[in-house]
Amino acid sequence: MHFHVDETETSVLQSLVAENNRYADDNRQFFKKNDITAVHLVSSPGSGKTTLLMSTLNRLQADHALAVIAADQDSEQDSKRIAQTGISVKQINTGQYCHLNAKMVHHALKQLPVAEDGFVFIEDVGNLVVPEVFDLGESYRVLVWSITEGEDKPIKYPAMFEKADLIFLNKIDLLPHLNFNSEKCLNYLREINPKAAVLTGSAATQEGMCEWVNWLEKMASKSKTAAVPA
Amino acid sequence: MHFHVDETETSVLQSLVAENNRYADDNRQFFKKNDITAVHLVSSPGSGKTTLLMSTLNRLQADHALAVIAADQDSEQDSKRIAQTGISVKQINTGQYCHLNAKMVHHALKQLPVAEDGFVFIEDVGNLVVPEVFDLGESYRVLVWSITEGEDKPIKYPAMFEKADLIFLNKIDLLPHLNFNSEKCLNYLREINPKAAVLTGSAATQEGMCEWVNWLEKMASKSKTAAVPA
């Protein structure tokens, strides 16, 4: 049994997506113009996005200008944690919305000290279903996937996995205590997204953090090279 | 920074909720009339809902008529697993929808052999944000919360935790390997929902399964006592 949205809903969704895309294009231009690498973090609730982000900020802050946009449905839990790193953070409470949209990011960017040549991390609400249709104008989309969620998530939430540039398999320190089949996990992942970069690690134990930070820095210098006129 | 839905979206949402509530009332009457205990399972992706449900079905099937409605965005992963128990299961692919609604359940009920005096389990899409506004007409709503998601989920997704009749704290076998503070977890939970029943256990190791099945049977007999005319 398959369900599809009806006509009214489809037209509302289409106009929302069209408005979103205009703001996303603006954001993308802003990022390009200022050599900013914007990284959009998505995941299920409780995958460890905020812990990963805090480690990342700690590792990058000596060499890069950083800013964070953190979304939550109704609390300031994430921004309070992120503020401990000393990095500027703008909290967005999405309320009835279950994800960020480009307009929210657009407004947040105006209220943040965003430096040229730096990184902006955008942490979305924990949700594997909706955010995939909403482009924020980000440079890269990173899906944080905790291995405690099981191997089958890519085939259960395909749209989200399809759109990721990098999949970070998190909480790998729990592997000995789980009935988790890594081969099955990678097969499901490759079936849905054959191209994404894949990293494994644990933000809690710091395993894999070097490779992750290297990837971010590589992507940042790649964006800059691409921006130089021929 | 807080975001609220605009007028067009609000009116679309209101008419969706109104239509949903009509179907939910029908479903509720159907369940009451037939002495059926309908249990709606909600959670984040990967909390262990399907594993918990399979254990539950195995434990209840000797004494009760059972049927399952299983929702997934785009796969038949859950219904295939559930079918292994021998119980009738109707798979719903919600597609662009990020949750079940009462109309979907209404149609599924017509296609399932639902026996008087039994249980119907309704497994929703993994999502902690949206399903809370959609009443399915269920007798009880159960939130499966994996302790791997961290202690702060109730304050991050308050609407979902507020509406649960029972919270099942799952994957408790991983407690020795996590930095999880049980007292903090219960404090957050009680701040948002002081009334819900709370059970802990692990569907993987079968810990806590007896208490969970006892609760279900107690609720089923309670519904029946309530239905007897004075």
Coordinates of C-alpha atoms in Angstrom, one line a residue:
Chain A
M1 CA 0.0 0.0 0.0
H2 CA 1.5 3.3 -1.1
F3 CA 0.4 6.8 -0.1
H4 CA 1.0 9.9 -2.1
V5 CA 0.3 13.5 -1.1
D6 CA -2.8 15.0 -2.6
E7 CA -3.0 18.0 -5.0
T8 CA -3.4 20.8 -2.4
E9 CA -0.5 19.4 -0.4
T10 CA 1.6 19.0 -3.5
S11 CA 1.1 22.6 -4.6
V12 CA 1.9 23.9 -1.1
L13 CA 5.0 21.7 -0.9
Q14 CA 6.0 22.9 -4.4
S15 CA 5.7 26.5 -3.5
L16 CA 7.6 25.9 -0.2
V17 CA 10.4 24.2 -2.1
A18 CA 10.5 26.9 -4.8
E19 CA 10.8 29.6 -2.1
N20 CA 13.4 27.5 -0.3
N21 CA 15.5 27.1 -3.5
R22 CA 15.7 30.9 -4.0
Y23 CA 17.1 31.4 -0.5
A24 CA 19.4 28.3 -1.0
D25 CA 20.8 29.9 -4.2
D26 CA 21.4 33.2 -2.2
N27 CA 23.2 31.2 0.5
R28 CA 25.3 29.3 -2.0
Q29 CA 26.4 32.5 -3.7
F30 CA 27.3 34.1 -0.3
F31 CA 29.3 31.0 0.6
K32 CA 31.2 31.0 -2.7
K33 CA 31.8 34.7 -2.8
N34 CA 33.4 34.5 0.7
D35 CA 35.2 31.2 0.2
I36 CA 33.2 29.7 3.0
T37 CA 32.8 25.9 3.3
A38 CA 29.3 25.3 4.6
V39 CA 28.8 21.8 6.0
H40 CA 25.2 20.7 6.7
L41 CA 25.0 17.9 9.3
V42 CA 21.9 15.6 9.2
S43 CA 21.0 12.4 11.1
S44 CA 18.5 10.6 13.3
P45 CA 18.0 12.0 16.8
G46 CA 20.8 10.9 19.1
S47 CA 23.3 9.9 16.4
G48 CA 26.0 12.0 18.1
K49 CA 26.0 15.0 15.7
T50 CA 26.6 17.6 18.5
T51 CA 29.4 15.6 20.0
L52 CA 31.0 15.2 16.6
L53 CA 30.6 18.9 15.9
M54 CA 32.2 19.8 19.2
S55 CA 35.3 17.7 18.5
T56 CA 35.5 19.1 15.0
L57 CA 35.4 22.7 16.3
N58 CA 38.1 22.0 18.8
R59 CA 40.3 20.5 16.2
L60 CA 39.7 23.2 13.5
Q61 CA 39.7 26.4 15.6
A62 CA 43.4 27.0 15.7
D63 CA 43.6 27.2 11.9
H64 CA 40.2 28.3 10.7
A65 CA 37.5 30.9 11.2
L66 CA 34.4 28.9 12.4
A67 CA 30.7 29.6 13.0
V68 CA 27.7 27.3 13.8
I69 CA 24.0 27.3 13.1
A70 CA 22.3 24.8 15.4
A71 CA 18.7 23.8 15.0
D72 CA 16.5 22.2 17.6
Q73 CA 12.7 21.7 17.8
D74 CA 12.3 23.4 21.1
S75 CA 15.4 23.7 23.3
E76 CA 18.8 25.4 23.5
Q77 CA 20.5 22.1 24.5
D78 CA 22.8 22.0 21.4
S79 CA 23.8 25.6 21.3
K80 CA 24.6 25.6 25.0
R81 CA 26.9 22.6 24.5
I82 CA 28.5 24.1 21.3
A83 CA 29.0 27.5 23.1
Q84 CA 31.4 25.6 25.5
T85 CA 33.9 25.4 22.6
G86 CA 34.0 29.2 22.4
I87 CA 32.8 29.3 18.8
S88 CA 29.9 31.7 17.8
V89 CA 26.7 29.8 17.5
K90 CA 23.2 30.8 16.4
Q91 CA 20.4 28.6 17.7
I92 CA 17.3 28.2 15.6
N93 CA 14.2 26.7 17.2
T94 CA 12.2 25.2 14.3
G95 CA 9.0 24.8 16.4
Q96 CA 6.4 23.0 14.3
Y97 CA 8.9 22.6 11.4
C98 CA 10.8 19.3 11.5
H99 CA 13.9 20.6 9.7
L100 CA 15.8 23.7 8.8
N101 CA 15.1 25.5 5.5
A102 CA 17.2 27.9 3.5
K103 CA 15.4 31.0 4.7
M104 CA 16.1 30.2 8.4
V105 CA 19.8 29.8 7.4
H106 CA 19.8 33.0 5.4
H107 CA 18.5 35.0 8.4
A108 CA 20.9 33.2 10.8
L109 CA 23.9 34.0 8.6
K110 CA 23.1 37.7 9.0
Q111 CA 23.4 37.4 12.7
L112 CA 26.6 35.5 12.9
P113 CA 30.2 36.7 12.6
V114 CA 31.0 34.6 9.5
A115 CA 34.6 35.2 8.3
E116 CA 35.9 34.8 4.8
D117 CA 37.7 31.6 4.1
G118 CA 36.2 29.8 7.1
F119 CA 33.7 27.0 7.8
V120 CA 30.1 27.3 8.7
F121 CA 28.6 24.2 10.3
I122 CA 24.8 23.8 10.1
E123 CA 23.4 21.2 12.4
D124 CA 19.9 20.2 11.4
V125 CA 17.1 18.8 13.6
G126 CA 17.4 15.0 14.1
N127 CA 15.2 13.6 11.3
L128 CA 15.9 11.1 8.5
V129 CA 12.7 11.7 6.6
V130 CA 12.0 15.3 5.6
P131 CA 15.2 17.4 5.3
E132 CA 16.3 15.8 2.1
V133 CA 14.1 17.9 -0.1
F134 CA 15.3 21.1 1.5
D135 CA 18.6 22.4 0.0
L136 CA 20.2 25.0 2.3
G137 CA 22.8 26.1 -0.2
E138 CA 25.4 24.1 1.7
S139 CA 28.7 23.2 0.1
Y140 CA 28.6 19.6 1.5
R141 CA 26.0 17.5 3.2
V142 CA 27.2 15.0 5.8
L143 CA 25.0 12.3 7.2
V144 CA 26.0 11.1 10.7
W145 CA 24.9 7.5 11.1
S146 CA 25.2 5.8 14.5
I147 CA 25.9 2.0 14.1
T148 CA 23.5 1.5 17.0
E149 CA 20.7 2.2 14.5
G150 CA 21.3 -1.0 12.6
E151 CA 22.5 -1.8 9.1
D152 CA 19.3 -1.2 7.2
K153 CA 18.8 2.5 7.5
P154 CA 19.9 3.4 3.9
I155 CA 17.2 1.3 2.4
K156 CA 14.6 2.5 5.0
Y157 CA 15.4 6.2 4.5
P158 CA 16.8 6.2 0.9
A159 CA 16.3 9.8 0.0
M160 CA 18.3 11.0 2.9
F161 CA 21.2 8.6 2.2
E162 CA 21.2 9.4 -1.5
K163 CA 21.8 13.1 -1.1
A164 CA 24.8 12.8 1.3
D165 CA 28.3 13.7 0.2
L166 CA 29.8 12.0 3.2
I167 CA 28.5 9.4 5.6
F168 CA 30.1 9.4 9.0
L169 CA 29.5 6.0 10.7
N170 CA 29.6 7.0 14.3
K171 CA 29.8 5.2 17.7
I172 CA 32.2 2.6 16.2
D173 CA 33.5 2.0 19.7
L174 CA 30.3 0.1 20.4
L175 CA 30.9 -2.4 17.6
P176 CA 32.1 -5.2 19.9
H177 CA 28.8 -5.0 21.9
L178 CA 26.4 -4.9 18.9
N179 CA 25.1 -7.5 16.5
F180 CA 26.2 -5.2 13.6
N181 CA 27.2 -6.6 10.2
S182 CA 29.6 -4.1 8.6
E183 CA 29.5 -5.8 5.2
K184 CA 25.7 -5.7 5.1
C185 CA 25.8 -2.1 6.2
L186 CA 28.2 -1.1 3.3
N187 CA 26.2 -3.1 0.8
Y188 CA 23.0 -1.3 1.7
L189 CA 24.8 2.0 1.6
R190 CA 26.4 1.4 -1.8
E191 CA 23.0 0.2 -3.2
I192 CA 21.5 3.7 -2.4
N193 CA 24.6 5.9 -2.7
P194 CA 27.6 4.5 -4.6
K195 CA 29.5 7.8 -4.6
A196 CA 29.5 9.2 -1.1
A197 CA 32.7 9.3 0.9
V198 CA 32.5 7.0 4.0
L199 CA 34.3 7.5 7.2
T200 CA 34.0 5.5 10.5
G201 CA 34.8 6.7 13.9
S202 CA 33.6 7.7 17.3
A203 CA 33.3 11.3 18.4
A204 CA 33.2 10.0 22.0
T205 CA 36.6 8.2 21.8
Q206 CA 38.1 10.5 19.1
E207 CA 38.7 7.5 16.8
G208 CA 38.6 8.6 13.2
M209 CA 38.7 12.3 14.0
C210 CA 41.9 13.0 12.1
E211 CA 40.5 11.5 8.9
W212 CA 37.3 13.5 9.3
V213 CA 39.1 16.8 9.8
N214 CA 41.4 16.0 6.9
W215 CA 38.4 15.5 4.7
L216 CA 36.9 18.8 5.8
E217 CA 40.2 20.6 5.1
K218 CA 40.6 18.9 1.7
M219 CA 37.0 19.9 0.7
A220 CA 37.7 23.5 1.8
S221 CA 40.8 23.8 -0.3
K222 CA 39.1 22.1 -3.2
S223 CA 36.2 24.7 -3.1
K224 CA 38.8 27.5 -3.1
T225 CA 40.7 26.0 -6.1
A226 CA 37.5 25.7 -8.0
A227 CA 36.6 29.3 -7.3
V228 CA 39.8 30.7 -8.8
P229 CA 39.0 32.0 -12.4
A230 CA 40.7 30.1 -15.2
Chain B
M1 CA 15.3 32.7 16.9
H2 CA 11.9 31.0 16.7
F3 CA 10.1 30.0 13.5
H4 CA 6.4 29.5 13.1
V5 CA 4.4 28.2 10.2
D6 CA 2.8 30.9 8.0
E7 CA -1.0 31.2 7.4
T8 CA -1.3 29.1 4.3
E9 CA 0.7 26.3 5.9
T10 CA -1.3 26.6 9.1
S11 CA -4.6 26.3 7.3
V12 CA -3.4 23.3 5.3
L13 CA -2.1 21.7 8.5
Q14 CA -5.4 22.4 10.3
S15 CA -7.5 20.8 7.5
L16 CA -5.2 17.8 7.5
V17 CA -5.4 17.4 11.2
A18 CA -9.3 17.8 11.1
E19 CA -9.6 15.1 8.4
N20 CA -7.1 12.9 10.4
N21 CA -9.2 13.3 13.6
R22 CA -12.4 12.1 11.8
Y23 CA -10.6 8.9 10.7
A24 CA -9.0 8.6 14.2
D25 CA -12.4 8.7 15.8
D26 CA -13.7 6.0 13.5
N27 CA -10.6 3.9 14.2
R28 CA -11.1 4.4 18.0
Q29 CA -14.8 3.3 17.8
F30 CA -13.8 0.3 15.8
F31 CA -11.2 -0.7 18.4
K32 CA -13.6 -0.2 21.3
K33 CA -16.5 -2.0 19.6
N34 CA -14.3 -5.1 19.0
D35 CA -12.4 -5.0 22.3
I36 CA -9.2 -4.5 20.4
T37 CA -6.2 -3.0 22.1
A38 CA -4.4 -0.8 19.5
V39 CA -0.8 0.0 20.4
H40 CA 1.0 2.7 18.4
L41 CA 4.8 2.4 18.5
V42 CA 6.8 5.6 17.8
S43 CA 10.6 6.3 18.0
S44 CA 13.7 7.6 16.3
P45 CA 15.0 5.6 13.4
G46 CA 17.0 2.6 14.7
S47 CA 15.6 2.5 18.3
G48 CA 14.8 -1.2 18.0
K49 CA 11.0 -0.9 17.5
T50 CA 10.8 -3.8 15.1
T51 CA 13.0 -6.1 17.2
L52 CA 10.8 -5.2 20.3
L53 CA 7.7 -5.8 18.3
M54 CA 8.9 -9.3 17.1
S55 CA 9.6 -10.4 20.6
T56 CA 6.3 -9.1 21.7
L57 CA 4.4 -11.0 19.0
N58 CA 6.3 -14.2 19.9
R59 CA 5.3 -13.8 23.5
L60 CA 1.7 -12.9 23.0
Q61 CA 0.7 -15.1 20.1
A62 CA -0.2 -18.2 22.1
D63 CA -2.9 -16.3 24.1
H64 CA -4.1 -13.5 21.9
A65 CA -5.2 -12.7 18.4
L66 CA -2.6 -10.3 16.8
A67 CA -2.2 -8.1 13.7
V68 CA 0.4 -5.6 12.7
I69 CA 0.4 -2.4 10.6
A70 CA 4.0 -1.5 9.8
A71 CA 5.0 1.8 8.2
D72 CA 8.1 2.6 6.3
Q73 CA 9.1 5.4 4.0
D74 CA 10.1 3.3 1.1
S75 CA 10.9 -0.4 1.8
E76 CA 9.3 -3.6 3.0
Q77 CA 12.1 -4.2 5.4
D78 CA 10.0 -4.2 8.6
S79 CA 7.0 -6.2 7.3
K80 CA 9.4 -8.9 5.9
R81 CA 11.0 -9.2 9.4
I82 CA 7.6 -9.2 11.2
A83 CA 6.1 -11.8 8.8
Q84 CA 8.8 -14.2 10.1
T85 CA 6.7 -14.4 13.3
G86 CA 3.7 -15.8 11.3
I87 CA 1.5 -12.8 12.3
S88 CA -0.6 -11.0 9.7
V89 CA 1.1 -7.7 8.7
K90 CA 0.0 -4.9 6.5
Q91 CA 2.9 -2.8 5.2
I92 CA 2.3 0.9 4.5
N93 CA 4.8 2.9 2.5
T94 CA 4.3 6.5 3.5
G95 CA 6.4 7.9 0.6
Q96 CA 6.7 11.7 1.0
Y97 CA 4.8 11.5 4.3
C98 CA 7.1 11.3 7.3
H99 CA 4.6 9.5 9.5
L100 CA 1.3 7.5 9.5
N101 CA -2.0 9.2 9.6
A102 CA -5.4 7.8 10.7
K103 CA -6.7 7.4 7.2
M104 CA -3.8 5.1 6.2
V105 CA -4.6 3.0 9.4
H106 CA -8.3 3.0 8.6
H107 CA -7.6 1.5 5.1
A108 CA -5.1 -0.9 6.4
L109 CA -7.5 -2.2 9.1
K110 CA -10.0 -3.2 6.3
Q111 CA -7.3 -5.4 4.7
L112 CA -6.2 -7.2 7.8
P113 CA -7.7 -10.1 9.6
V114 CA -8.3 -8.2 12.9
A115 CA -9.9 -10.4 15.5
E116 CA -12.1 -9.3 18.4
D117 CA -10.5 -9.2 21.7
G118 CA -7.0 -9.0 20.3
F119 CA -4.1 -6.6 19.8
V120 CA -3.3 -4.5 16.8
F121 CA 0.3 -3.1 16.8
I122 CA 0.9 0.0 14.6
E123 CA 4.6 0.6 14.0
D124 CA 5.1 4.2 12.8
V125 CA 8.0 5.6 10.6
G126 CA 11.1 6.4 12.7
N127 CA 10.6 10.1 13.4
L128 CA 10.5 12.1 16.7
V129 CA 9.2 15.3 15.3
V130 CA 6.0 15.1 13.3
P131 CA 3.9 12.1 14.4
E132 CA 2.8 13.7 17.6
V133 CA 0.1 15.8 16.1
F134 CA -1.5 12.8 14.3
D135 CA -3.8 10.8 16.5
L136 CA -4.4 7.3 14.9
G137 CA -7.3 6.4 17.2
E138 CA -4.9 4.1 19.1
S139 CA -5.6 2.8 22.6
Y140 CA -2.1 3.5 23.8
R141 CA 1.0 5.2 22.5
V142 CA 4.4 3.7 23.3
L143 CA 7.6 5.6 22.7
V144 CA 10.7 3.3 22.3
W145 CA 13.7 5.2 23.3
S146 CA 17.2 3.7 22.8
I147 CA 19.6 4.7 25.5
T148 CA 22.3 5.1 22.8
E149 CA 20.4 8.3 21.8
G150 CA 21.5 10.1 25.0
E151 CA 19.6 11.5 28.0
D152 CA 18.4 14.7 26.6
K153 CA 15.9 13.5 24.0
P154 CA 12.8 14.4 26.1
I155 CA 13.7 18.1 26.2
K156 CA 14.8 18.1 22.5
Y157 CA 11.6 16.5 21.2
P158 CA 9.1 17.4 24.0
A159 CA 5.9 17.1 22.1
M160 CA 6.6 13.4 21.3
F161 CA 7.5 12.5 24.8
E162 CA 4.6 14.4 26.3
K163 CA 2.0 12.3 24.4
A164 CA 3.4 8.9 25.3
D165 CA 1.5 6.5 27.6
L166 CA 4.5 4.3 28.1
I167 CA 8.2 5.0 27.5
F168 CA 10.3 1.8 26.8
L169 CA 14.0 2.6 27.5
N170 CA 15.6 0.1 25.1
K171 CA 19.1 -1.3 24.5
I172 CA 19.7 -1.3 28.3
D173 CA 22.3 -4.1 27.7
L174 CA 24.6 -1.4 26.3
L175 CA 24.6 0.7 29.6
P176 CA 28.1 -0.5 30.7
H177 CA 29.6 0.8 27.4
L178 CA 27.9 4.2 27.3
N179 CA 28.4 7.4 29.2
F180 CA 24.7 7.5 30.0
N181 CA 23.3 9.1 33.2
S182 CA 20.1 7.3 34.2
E183 CA 19.2 9.8 36.8
K184 CA 19.5 12.7 34.3
C185 CA 17.5 10.7 31.8
L186 CA 14.6 10.2 34.3
N187 CA 14.7 13.8 35.4
Y188 CA 14.4 15.1 31.8
L189 CA 11.7 12.6 31.2
R190 CA 9.7 13.5 34.3
E191 CA 10.0 17.2 33.5
I192 CA 8.2 16.6 30.2
N193 CA 5.9 13.7 31.1
P194 CA 5.3 13.1 34.8
K195 CA 2.6 10.4 34.2
A196 CA 3.9 8.0 31.5
A197 CA 4.7 4.4 32.6
V198 CA 8.4 3.7 32.2
L199 CA 10.0 0.4 31.5
T200 CA 13.6 -0.5 30.8
G201 CA 14.9 -3.5 28.8
S202 CA 16.5 -4.8 25.7
A203 CA 14.6 -6.5 22.9
A204 CA 17.9 -8.0 21.8
T205 CA 18.7 -9.8 25.1
Q206 CA 15.0 -10.2 26.2
E207 CA 15.7 -8.3 29.4
G208 CA 12.5 -6.6 30.6
M209 CA 10.2 -8.4 28.1
C210 CA 8.1 -10.0 30.9
E211 CA 7.3 -6.6 32.5
W212 CA 6.4 -5.2 29.0
V213 CA 4.1 -8.0 28.1
N214 CA 2.5 -7.8 31.5
W215 CA 1.8 -4.1 31.0
L216 CA 0.2 -4.8 27.6
E217 CA -2.0 -7.6 29.0
K218 CA -3.0 -5.3 32.0
M219 CA -3.9 -2.5 29.6
A220 CA -5.9 -4.9 27.4
S221 CA -8.0 -6.2 30.4
K222 CA -8.4 -2.6 31.6
S223 CA -9.9 -1.6 28.3
K224 CA -12.3 -4.5 28.4
T225 CA -13.4 -3.8 32.0
A226 CA -14.0 -0.1 31.1
A227 CA -16.1 -1.2 28.1
V228 CA -18.6 -3.3 30.2
P229 CA -21.8 -1.3 30.7
A230 CA -22.5 -0.3 34.4

